[in-house]
Short mmCIF file of C-alpha atoms in Angstrom, two decimals:
data_model
loop_
_atom_site.label_atom_id
_atom_site.label_comp_id
_atom_site.label_asym_id
_atom_site.label_seq_id
_atom_site.Cartn_x
_atom_site.Cartn_y
_atom_site.Cartn_z
CA PRO A 1 -12.71 14.00 -24.74
CA PRO A 2 -9.84 16.25 -23.53
CA THR A 3 -9.74 14.73 -20.06
CA SER A 4 -9.95 11.24 -21.59
CA GLU A 5 -6.72 12.00 -23.44
CA MET A 6 -5.20 13.37 -20.25
CA GLU A 7 -6.13 10.16 -18.45
CA LYS A 8 -4.55 8.01 -21.15
CA GLU A 9 -1.33 10.03 -20.95
CA ALA A 10 -1.21 9.86 -17.16
CA VAL A 11 -1.92 6.13 -17.08
CA LYS A 12 0.78 5.56 -19.69
CA GLU A 13 3.26 7.20 -17.32
CA LEU A 14 2.10 4.96 -14.47
CA ALA A 15 2.53 1.88 -16.64
CA LYS A 16 5.99 3.03 -17.64
CA MET A 17 6.88 3.62 -13.99
CA VAL A 18 6.14 0.00 -13.04
CA GLY A 19 7.80 -1.40 -16.16
CA TYR A 20 4.74 -2.50 -18.12
CA GLY A 21 6.00 -1.02 -21.39
CA ASP A 22 3.62 -0.22 -24.25
CA ARG A 23 1.30 -3.24 -23.98
CA TYR A 24 -1.00 -2.91 -20.99
CA LEU A 25 -4.54 -2.00 -20.04
CA GLY A 26 -5.35 0.56 -17.38
CA HIS A 27 -7.34 3.54 -16.23
CA LEU A 28 -7.99 5.81 -13.29
CA THR A 29 -10.68 5.01 -10.72
CA SER A 30 -12.46 6.83 -7.93
CA GLY A 31 -10.13 5.27 -5.37
CA GLY A 32 -8.09 2.27 -4.28
CA THR A 33 -11.05 0.18 -3.14
CA ILE A 34 -12.73 0.32 -6.55
CA ALA A 35 -9.37 -0.27 -8.25
CA ASN A 36 -8.81 -3.41 -6.17
CA LEU A 37 -12.41 -4.51 -6.79
CA GLU A 38 -11.75 -4.33 -10.54
CA ALA A 39 -8.53 -6.32 -10.26
CA LEU A 40 -10.22 -9.01 -8.16
CA PHE A 41 -13.18 -9.05 -10.56
CA VAL A 42 -10.79 -9.90 -13.41
CA ALA A 43 -9.07 -12.46 -11.16
CA ARG A 44 -12.42 -14.14 -10.52
CA GLU A 45 -13.33 -14.18 -14.21
CA ILE A 46 -10.02 -15.85 -15.11
CA HIS A 47 -10.24 -18.42 -12.28
CA PRO A 48 -13.97 -18.55 -11.44
CA ASN A 49 -13.75 -21.58 -9.16
CA LYS A 50 -10.59 -20.72 -7.29
CA ALA A 51 -9.83 -18.65 -4.20
CA ILE A 52 -8.18 -15.26 -3.95
CA ALA A 53 -5.50 -15.31 -1.26
CA ALA A 54 -3.86 -12.53 0.71
CA THR A 55 -1.92 -12.32 3.94
CA SER A 56 -3.30 -11.03 7.21
CA ASN A 57 -1.29 -7.86 6.50
CA ALA A 58 -3.44 -7.06 3.46
CA HIS A 59 -5.97 -4.25 3.53
CA TYR A 60 -9.41 -5.36 4.73
CA THR A 61 -10.86 -4.30 1.38
CA HIS A 62 -9.71 -7.55 -0.26
CA ARG A 63 -11.70 -9.79 2.03
CA ARG A 64 -14.68 -7.44 1.69
CA MET A 65 -14.49 -7.32 -2.12
CA CYS A 66 -14.25 -11.11 -2.29
CA HIS A 67 -17.52 -11.19 -0.37
CA VAL A 68 -19.03 -8.74 -2.89
CA LEU A 69 -17.79 -10.95 -5.74
CA ASN A 70 -19.00 -14.12 -4.02
CA THR A 71 -15.47 -15.50 -4.27
CA LYS A 72 -13.65 -17.58 -1.66
CA PHE A 73 -11.01 -15.64 0.29
CA LEU A 74 -8.04 -17.47 1.75
CA GLU A 75 -5.91 -15.79 4.42
CA ILE A 76 -2.20 -16.58 4.33
CA PRO A 77 -0.70 -16.60 7.85
CA VAL A 78 2.34 -14.47 8.66
CA ASP A 79 4.98 -14.81 11.37
CA GLU A 80 5.98 -12.22 13.96
CA ASN A 81 8.09 -10.43 11.34
CA GLU A 82 5.11 -10.30 8.94
CA ILE A 83 6.71 -12.84 6.59
CA PRO A 84 4.07 -14.96 4.79
CA ASP A 85 3.90 -18.70 5.40
CA PHE A 86 5.28 -19.99 2.08
CA ASN A 87 4.51 -23.59 3.02
CA PHE A 88 0.85 -22.61 3.43
CA ILE A 89 0.85 -21.22 -0.12
CA GLU A 90 2.44 -24.40 -1.50
CA LYS A 91 -0.03 -26.57 0.41
CA HIS A 92 -3.07 -24.67 -0.93
CA ALA A 93 -1.68 -23.90 -4.39
CA GLU A 94 -4.26 -25.99 -6.23
CA GLU A 95 -7.18 -24.01 -4.82
CA ILE A 96 -5.64 -20.54 -5.26
CA GLY A 97 -6.23 -18.61 -8.49
CA THR A 98 -4.73 -15.27 -7.47
CA ILE A 99 -2.45 -14.06 -4.67
CA VAL A 100 -2.59 -10.43 -3.53
CA VAL A 101 0.86 -9.09 -2.62
CA THR A 102 0.87 -5.83 -0.67
CA MET A 103 3.69 -3.44 -1.53
CA GLY A 104 3.25 -0.97 1.30
CA THR A 105 0.69 -1.76 3.97
CA THR A 106 -1.36 1.19 5.18
CA GLY A 107 -0.41 0.33 8.76
CA LEU A 108 3.38 0.38 8.84
CA GLY A 109 4.23 0.56 5.14
CA THR A 110 5.50 -3.03 5.10
CA THR A 111 6.34 -4.44 1.66
CA GLU A 112 5.79 -8.15 1.22
CA PRO A 113 8.34 -10.54 -0.38
CA LEU A 114 7.13 -10.26 -3.97
CA SER A 115 10.08 -12.14 -5.49
CA LYS A 116 9.56 -15.27 -3.40
CA ILE A 117 5.80 -15.26 -3.94
CA LEU A 118 6.26 -14.75 -7.69
CA ASP A 119 8.50 -17.80 -7.88
CA ILE A 120 5.94 -19.96 -6.09
CA ALA A 121 3.06 -18.53 -8.15
CA LYS A 122 4.76 -19.20 -11.48
CA LYS A 123 5.41 -22.78 -10.50
CA HIS A 124 1.68 -23.30 -9.88
CA SER A 125 0.25 -20.97 -12.59
CA ILE A 126 -1.19 -18.61 -9.96
CA ARG A 127 -1.88 -14.99 -10.90
CA ILE A 128 -0.31 -12.17 -8.88
CA HIS A 129 -2.11 -8.95 -8.05
CA VAL A 130 0.03 -6.27 -6.43
CA ASP A 131 -1.80 -3.89 -4.12
CA ALA A 132 0.58 -0.92 -4.26
CA ALA A 133 -2.13 1.60 -3.40
CA TYR A 134 0.12 3.06 -0.73
CA GLY A 135 3.61 2.21 -1.93
CA GLY A 136 3.33 2.23 -5.72
CA PHE A 137 5.08 5.52 -6.38
CA PHE A 138 8.15 4.28 -4.48
CA SER A 139 8.93 2.38 -7.69
CA LEU A 140 10.61 5.66 -8.68
CA ILE A 141 13.30 5.20 -6.02
CA LYS A 142 13.33 1.39 -5.85
CA ASN A 143 17.14 1.26 -5.89
CA ASP A 144 17.19 3.25 -2.64
CA LEU A 145 14.80 0.92 -0.80
CA PRO A 146 15.81 -1.93 1.55
CA LYS A 147 13.85 -4.51 -0.46
CA SER A 148 14.82 -3.26 -3.90
CA ASP A 149 14.93 -6.81 -5.35
CA ASP A 150 11.17 -7.12 -4.83
CA TRP A 151 10.52 -3.72 -6.42
CA GLN A 152 12.62 -4.71 -9.43
CA ARG A 153 10.13 -7.50 -10.23
CA ILE A 154 6.88 -5.56 -9.88
CA SER A 155 6.47 -5.59 -13.67
CA GLU A 156 5.94 -9.38 -13.49
CA ALA A 157 2.65 -8.91 -11.62
CA ASP A 158 -0.54 -9.54 -13.60
CA SER A 159 -2.23 -6.45 -12.18
CA ILE A 160 -1.23 -3.49 -10.04
CA VAL A 161 -3.22 -0.91 -8.10
CA ILE A 162 -1.69 2.48 -7.31
CA ASP A 163 -3.41 5.39 -5.56
CA PRO A 164 -2.42 8.85 -6.83
CA HIS A 165 -4.26 10.24 -3.79
CA LYS A 166 -1.50 8.82 -1.60
CA HIS A 167 1.95 9.86 -2.86
CA GLY A 168 0.72 11.18 -6.20
CA LEU A 169 -0.30 14.43 -4.48
CA GLN A 170 -3.96 14.14 -5.48
CA PRO A 171 -7.03 14.58 -3.25
CA TYR A 172 -9.42 11.72 -2.56
CA GLY A 173 -11.18 10.42 -5.62
CA CYS A 174 -8.19 9.28 -7.66
CA GLY A 175 -6.99 5.67 -7.87
CA SER A 176 -5.73 3.52 -10.72
CA VAL A 177 -5.58 -0.08 -11.90
CA LEU A 178 -3.15 -1.55 -14.44
CA TYR A 179 -3.11 -4.93 -16.19
CA ARG A 180 -0.01 -6.41 -17.80
CA ASP A 181 -2.08 -8.21 -20.45
CA PRO A 182 -4.56 -5.96 -22.33
CA PHE A 183 -6.48 -9.11 -23.28
CA VAL A 184 -8.38 -8.86 -19.96
CA GLY A 185 -10.37 -6.04 -21.56
CA LYS A 186 -12.71 -8.75 -22.87
CA PHE A 187 -14.19 -9.10 -19.37
CA TYR A 188 -15.46 -5.52 -19.52
CA LYS A 189 -17.00 -5.68 -22.98
CA HIS A 190 -20.55 -4.39 -23.27
CA ASP A 191 -22.97 -3.23 -25.94
CA SER A 192 -24.51 0.05 -24.87
CA PRO A 193 -26.91 1.59 -27.41
CA TYR A 194 -26.12 5.15 -26.30
CA THR A 195 -22.30 5.03 -26.04
CA TYR A 196 -20.60 6.96 -28.81
CA PHE A 197 -17.03 6.49 -29.97
CA THR A 198 -14.69 8.94 -31.63
CA SER A 199 -12.07 6.37 -32.62
CA GLU A 200 -11.49 2.66 -33.01
CA GLU A 201 -9.55 2.54 -29.72
CA LEU A 202 -11.00 0.84 -26.67
CA HIS A 203 -13.17 3.40 -24.89
CA LEU A 204 -12.23 4.26 -21.28
CA GLY A 205 -15.81 3.63 -20.22
CA GLU A 206 -15.58 0.12 -21.62
CA ILE A 207 -12.69 -0.92 -19.38
CA SER A 208 -14.11 0.27 -16.09
CA LEU A 209 -16.67 -1.12 -13.69
CA GLU A 210 -17.59 2.50 -12.91
CA CYS A 211 -18.27 3.27 -16.59
CA SER A 212 -18.92 7.04 -16.74
CA ARG A 213 -16.53 9.00 -14.53
CA ALA A 214 -15.73 12.65 -13.94
CA GLY A 215 -12.70 13.97 -15.81
CA ALA A 216 -11.59 16.29 -13.00
CA SER A 217 -9.24 13.81 -11.34
CA ALA A 218 -7.66 12.95 -14.69
CA ALA A 219 -7.04 16.63 -15.44
CA ALA A 220 -5.61 17.24 -11.97
CA PHE A 221 -3.29 14.23 -12.04
CA TRP A 222 -2.15 15.02 -15.58
CA ALA A 223 -1.37 18.61 -14.56
CA THR A 224 0.62 17.41 -11.55
CA LEU A 225 2.71 15.14 -13.76
CA GLN A 226 3.58 18.09 -16.00
CA MET A 227 5.18 19.75 -12.97
CA LEU A 228 6.49 16.61 -11.26
CA PRO A 229 7.00 13.85 -13.85
CA LEU A 230 7.34 10.24 -12.76
CA ASN A 231 11.11 10.10 -12.66
CA ASN A 232 13.98 10.56 -10.20
CA SER A 233 14.24 14.31 -10.76
CA GLY A 234 10.47 14.84 -10.62
CA LEU A 235 8.18 13.18 -8.11
CA GLY A 236 11.08 10.96 -7.11
CA THR A 237 12.68 13.89 -5.27
CA VAL A 238 9.64 14.12 -2.98
CA LEU A 239 9.74 10.39 -2.23
CA LYS A 240 13.49 10.47 -1.53
CA LYS A 241 12.99 13.17 1.09
CA ALA A 242 10.06 11.30 2.64
CA ARG A 243 12.16 8.16 2.86
CA GLU A 244 15.11 10.14 4.23
CA ALA A 245 12.92 11.58 6.99
CA ALA A 246 11.70 8.12 8.01
CA VAL A 247 15.26 6.76 8.16
CA GLN A 248 16.49 9.75 10.18
CA PHE A 249 13.65 9.38 12.66
CA SER A 250 14.27 5.63 12.96
CA ASP A 251 17.95 6.26 13.67
CA LEU A 252 17.02 8.64 16.50
CA LEU A 253 14.70 6.00 17.96
CA LYS A 254 17.44 3.36 17.85
CA GLU A 255 19.75 5.65 19.82
CA SER A 256 17.06 6.53 22.36
CA SER A 257 16.88 5.12 25.88
CA THR A 258 13.23 6.15 26.29
CA PHE A 259 11.69 4.93 23.02
CA GLN A 260 11.80 1.64 21.09
CA LEU A 261 11.59 1.25 17.30
CA PHE A 262 9.06 -1.45 16.44
CA GLN A 263 10.62 -2.39 13.08
CA GLU A 264 12.85 -0.92 10.41
CA PRO A 265 10.68 1.06 7.96
CA ASP A 266 10.35 -0.25 4.41
CA LEU A 267 8.97 3.05 3.11
CA ASP A 268 8.08 6.24 4.99
CA ILE A 269 6.04 5.01 7.97
CA VAL A 270 7.68 4.50 11.36
CA GLY A 271 6.17 2.48 14.20
CA TYR A 272 7.51 2.88 17.75
CA PHE A 273 6.57 3.04 21.42
CA ARG A 274 7.60 4.67 24.69
CA ILE A 275 9.46 2.24 26.96
CA PRO A 276 7.44 1.84 30.19
CA GLU A 277 8.92 1.45 33.66
CA THR A 278 7.03 -1.83 34.04
CA ALA A 279 7.36 -4.31 31.17
CA LYS A 280 3.65 -4.82 30.58
CA THR A 281 1.75 -4.33 27.35
CA SER A 282 -0.94 -2.39 29.22
CA GLU A 283 1.67 0.17 30.23
CA ILE A 284 2.72 0.65 26.60
CA ASN A 285 -0.92 1.26 25.69
CA LYS A 286 -1.29 3.91 28.41
CA LEU A 287 1.87 5.75 27.36
CA SER A 288 0.89 5.68 23.67
CA GLN A 289 -2.56 7.05 24.42
CA SER A 290 -1.11 9.77 26.65
CA LEU A 291 1.43 10.90 24.01
CA PHE A 292 -1.24 10.85 21.33
CA GLU A 293 -3.59 13.07 23.34
CA LYS A 294 -0.79 15.41 24.40
CA GLY A 295 0.18 16.04 20.78
CA MET A 296 -3.37 17.01 19.84
CA ASN A 297 -3.37 19.78 22.46
CA ARG A 298 -3.52 22.99 20.41
CA ASP A 299 -3.16 25.40 23.36
CA ASN A 300 0.53 25.71 22.53
CA PRO A 301 1.01 25.09 18.79
CA SER A 302 4.79 25.31 19.04
CA ASP A 303 4.81 22.16 21.21
CA SER A 304 2.03 20.26 19.44
CA TYR A 305 2.46 17.36 17.05
CA HIS A 306 0.30 14.85 15.24
CA LEU A 307 0.75 11.11 15.75
CA SER A 308 -1.52 8.20 15.01
CA LEU A 309 -2.04 4.97 16.94
CA TYR A 310 -1.63 1.48 15.54
CA LYS A 311 -2.87 -1.73 17.16
CA ILE A 312 -0.86 -4.95 16.98
CA PRO A 313 -2.09 -8.37 18.21
CA VAL A 314 -0.40 -9.04 21.52
CA ASP A 315 1.04 -12.42 20.46
CA GLN A 316 2.69 -10.81 17.44
CA PHE A 317 4.17 -8.09 19.66
CA THR A 318 5.50 -10.42 22.36
CA ALA A 319 7.06 -12.68 19.72
CA ARG A 320 9.29 -9.70 18.89
CA PHE A 321 9.61 -8.40 22.42
CA PRO A 322 9.38 -11.46 24.71
CA ASN A 323 10.42 -9.52 27.83
CA TYR A 324 6.99 -7.86 27.97
CA LYS A 325 4.15 -9.42 29.95
CA ALA A 326 1.01 -9.75 27.82
CA ASP A 327 -1.86 -8.40 29.91
CA THR A 328 -3.90 -6.98 26.99
CA ASP A 329 -5.35 -8.36 23.75
CA TYR A 330 -3.42 -5.89 21.63
CA VAL A 331 -0.55 -3.43 21.89
CA GLN A 332 -1.11 0.16 20.85
CA ILE A 333 2.04 1.72 19.42
CA LEU A 334 2.72 5.13 17.92
CA ARG A 335 2.87 5.69 14.18
CA SER A 336 4.45 8.59 12.25
CA VAL A 337 4.03 8.99 8.50
CA PHE A 338 6.61 11.15 6.73
CA MET A 339 4.71 11.70 3.48
CA LYS A 340 5.76 15.24 2.65
CA GLU A 341 9.16 16.44 1.55
CA GLU A 342 9.16 19.18 4.19
CA HIS A 343 8.99 16.50 6.90
CA VAL A 344 12.72 15.89 6.46
CA GLY A 345 13.30 19.26 8.11
CA PHE A 346 10.93 18.50 10.99
CA VAL A 347 12.42 15.21 12.23
CA THR A 348 14.59 16.70 14.98
CA ASP A 349 11.80 19.05 16.08
CA LEU A 350 9.33 16.15 16.33
CA ALA A 351 11.83 14.08 18.30
CA ASN A 352 12.30 16.94 20.77
CA ARG A 353 8.57 17.54 21.15
CA ILE A 354 7.75 13.92 22.02
CA GLY A 355 10.81 13.57 24.25
CA ILE A 356 13.12 11.22 22.37
#
């Protein structure tokens, strides 16, 4: 019972953060995948004979969960700038029940054009599910983001997934799902002969596909929010510094003659690559792999660094950078994630270590 109350308080703060107000339904989950499964489960129950659509930028979990739910999945094409094909959505509007909009891809932190998709969806009575597993907490500093207009309208989404184990400073095992209309609780209703209730309120186990869950993650997240509340002067300060670090690093890349910024960061993830002597995609791949392996060398910790690699389809890459010859199926670029507030003090050091 105590951790159930903690969970309710923490979820209330999440709902407030995204602008859901006092009327909503939500709970914590064991992670983002289960949270998205629950949201898509509700989407299927509301539109049982319609497809769930998402762009090719969306996390692979959506296609996988649609398979689990035996629901048709429709992939919305994107252009070289990762902008969804709005004409495709209009053309297939009659067969779409729900559109997944990703607010912060796990690859490069890209936020999709929620405002435009909302306008199309409302015209055709299509539900909107926002997968903000990665980017959700950036709602706290939405006015400081390049696509703030989209963040301003996140409260119009029918459901939202946010992962406290990303920017909420929790370990794995803590996700969350929120619904704008508490009426969807009817899809979870069950009659269990051994479930006991201590009040007339809807029981947390009744609004979850997982049913019984450990209270540890609820207690941990609740405790974190006592120290860093969901506002500008609380957790927002951490996100501002993370965003500041990403912008600073991007600015250094734009001034560099040896590195190329792949795209302006929407959140705190920066994609980039070393400029090769020969304009071939294979040469970019070799340089990225070499820099990645060099950074993992722990013989000299003062010169080491940690980068990750990110693969982009070659046609998408060459559409942005047409001067490169495509001699590979994909282009492997470098990826830096500035998730921690202390990263803002490491930007220059990182740039020096990788040779910007």
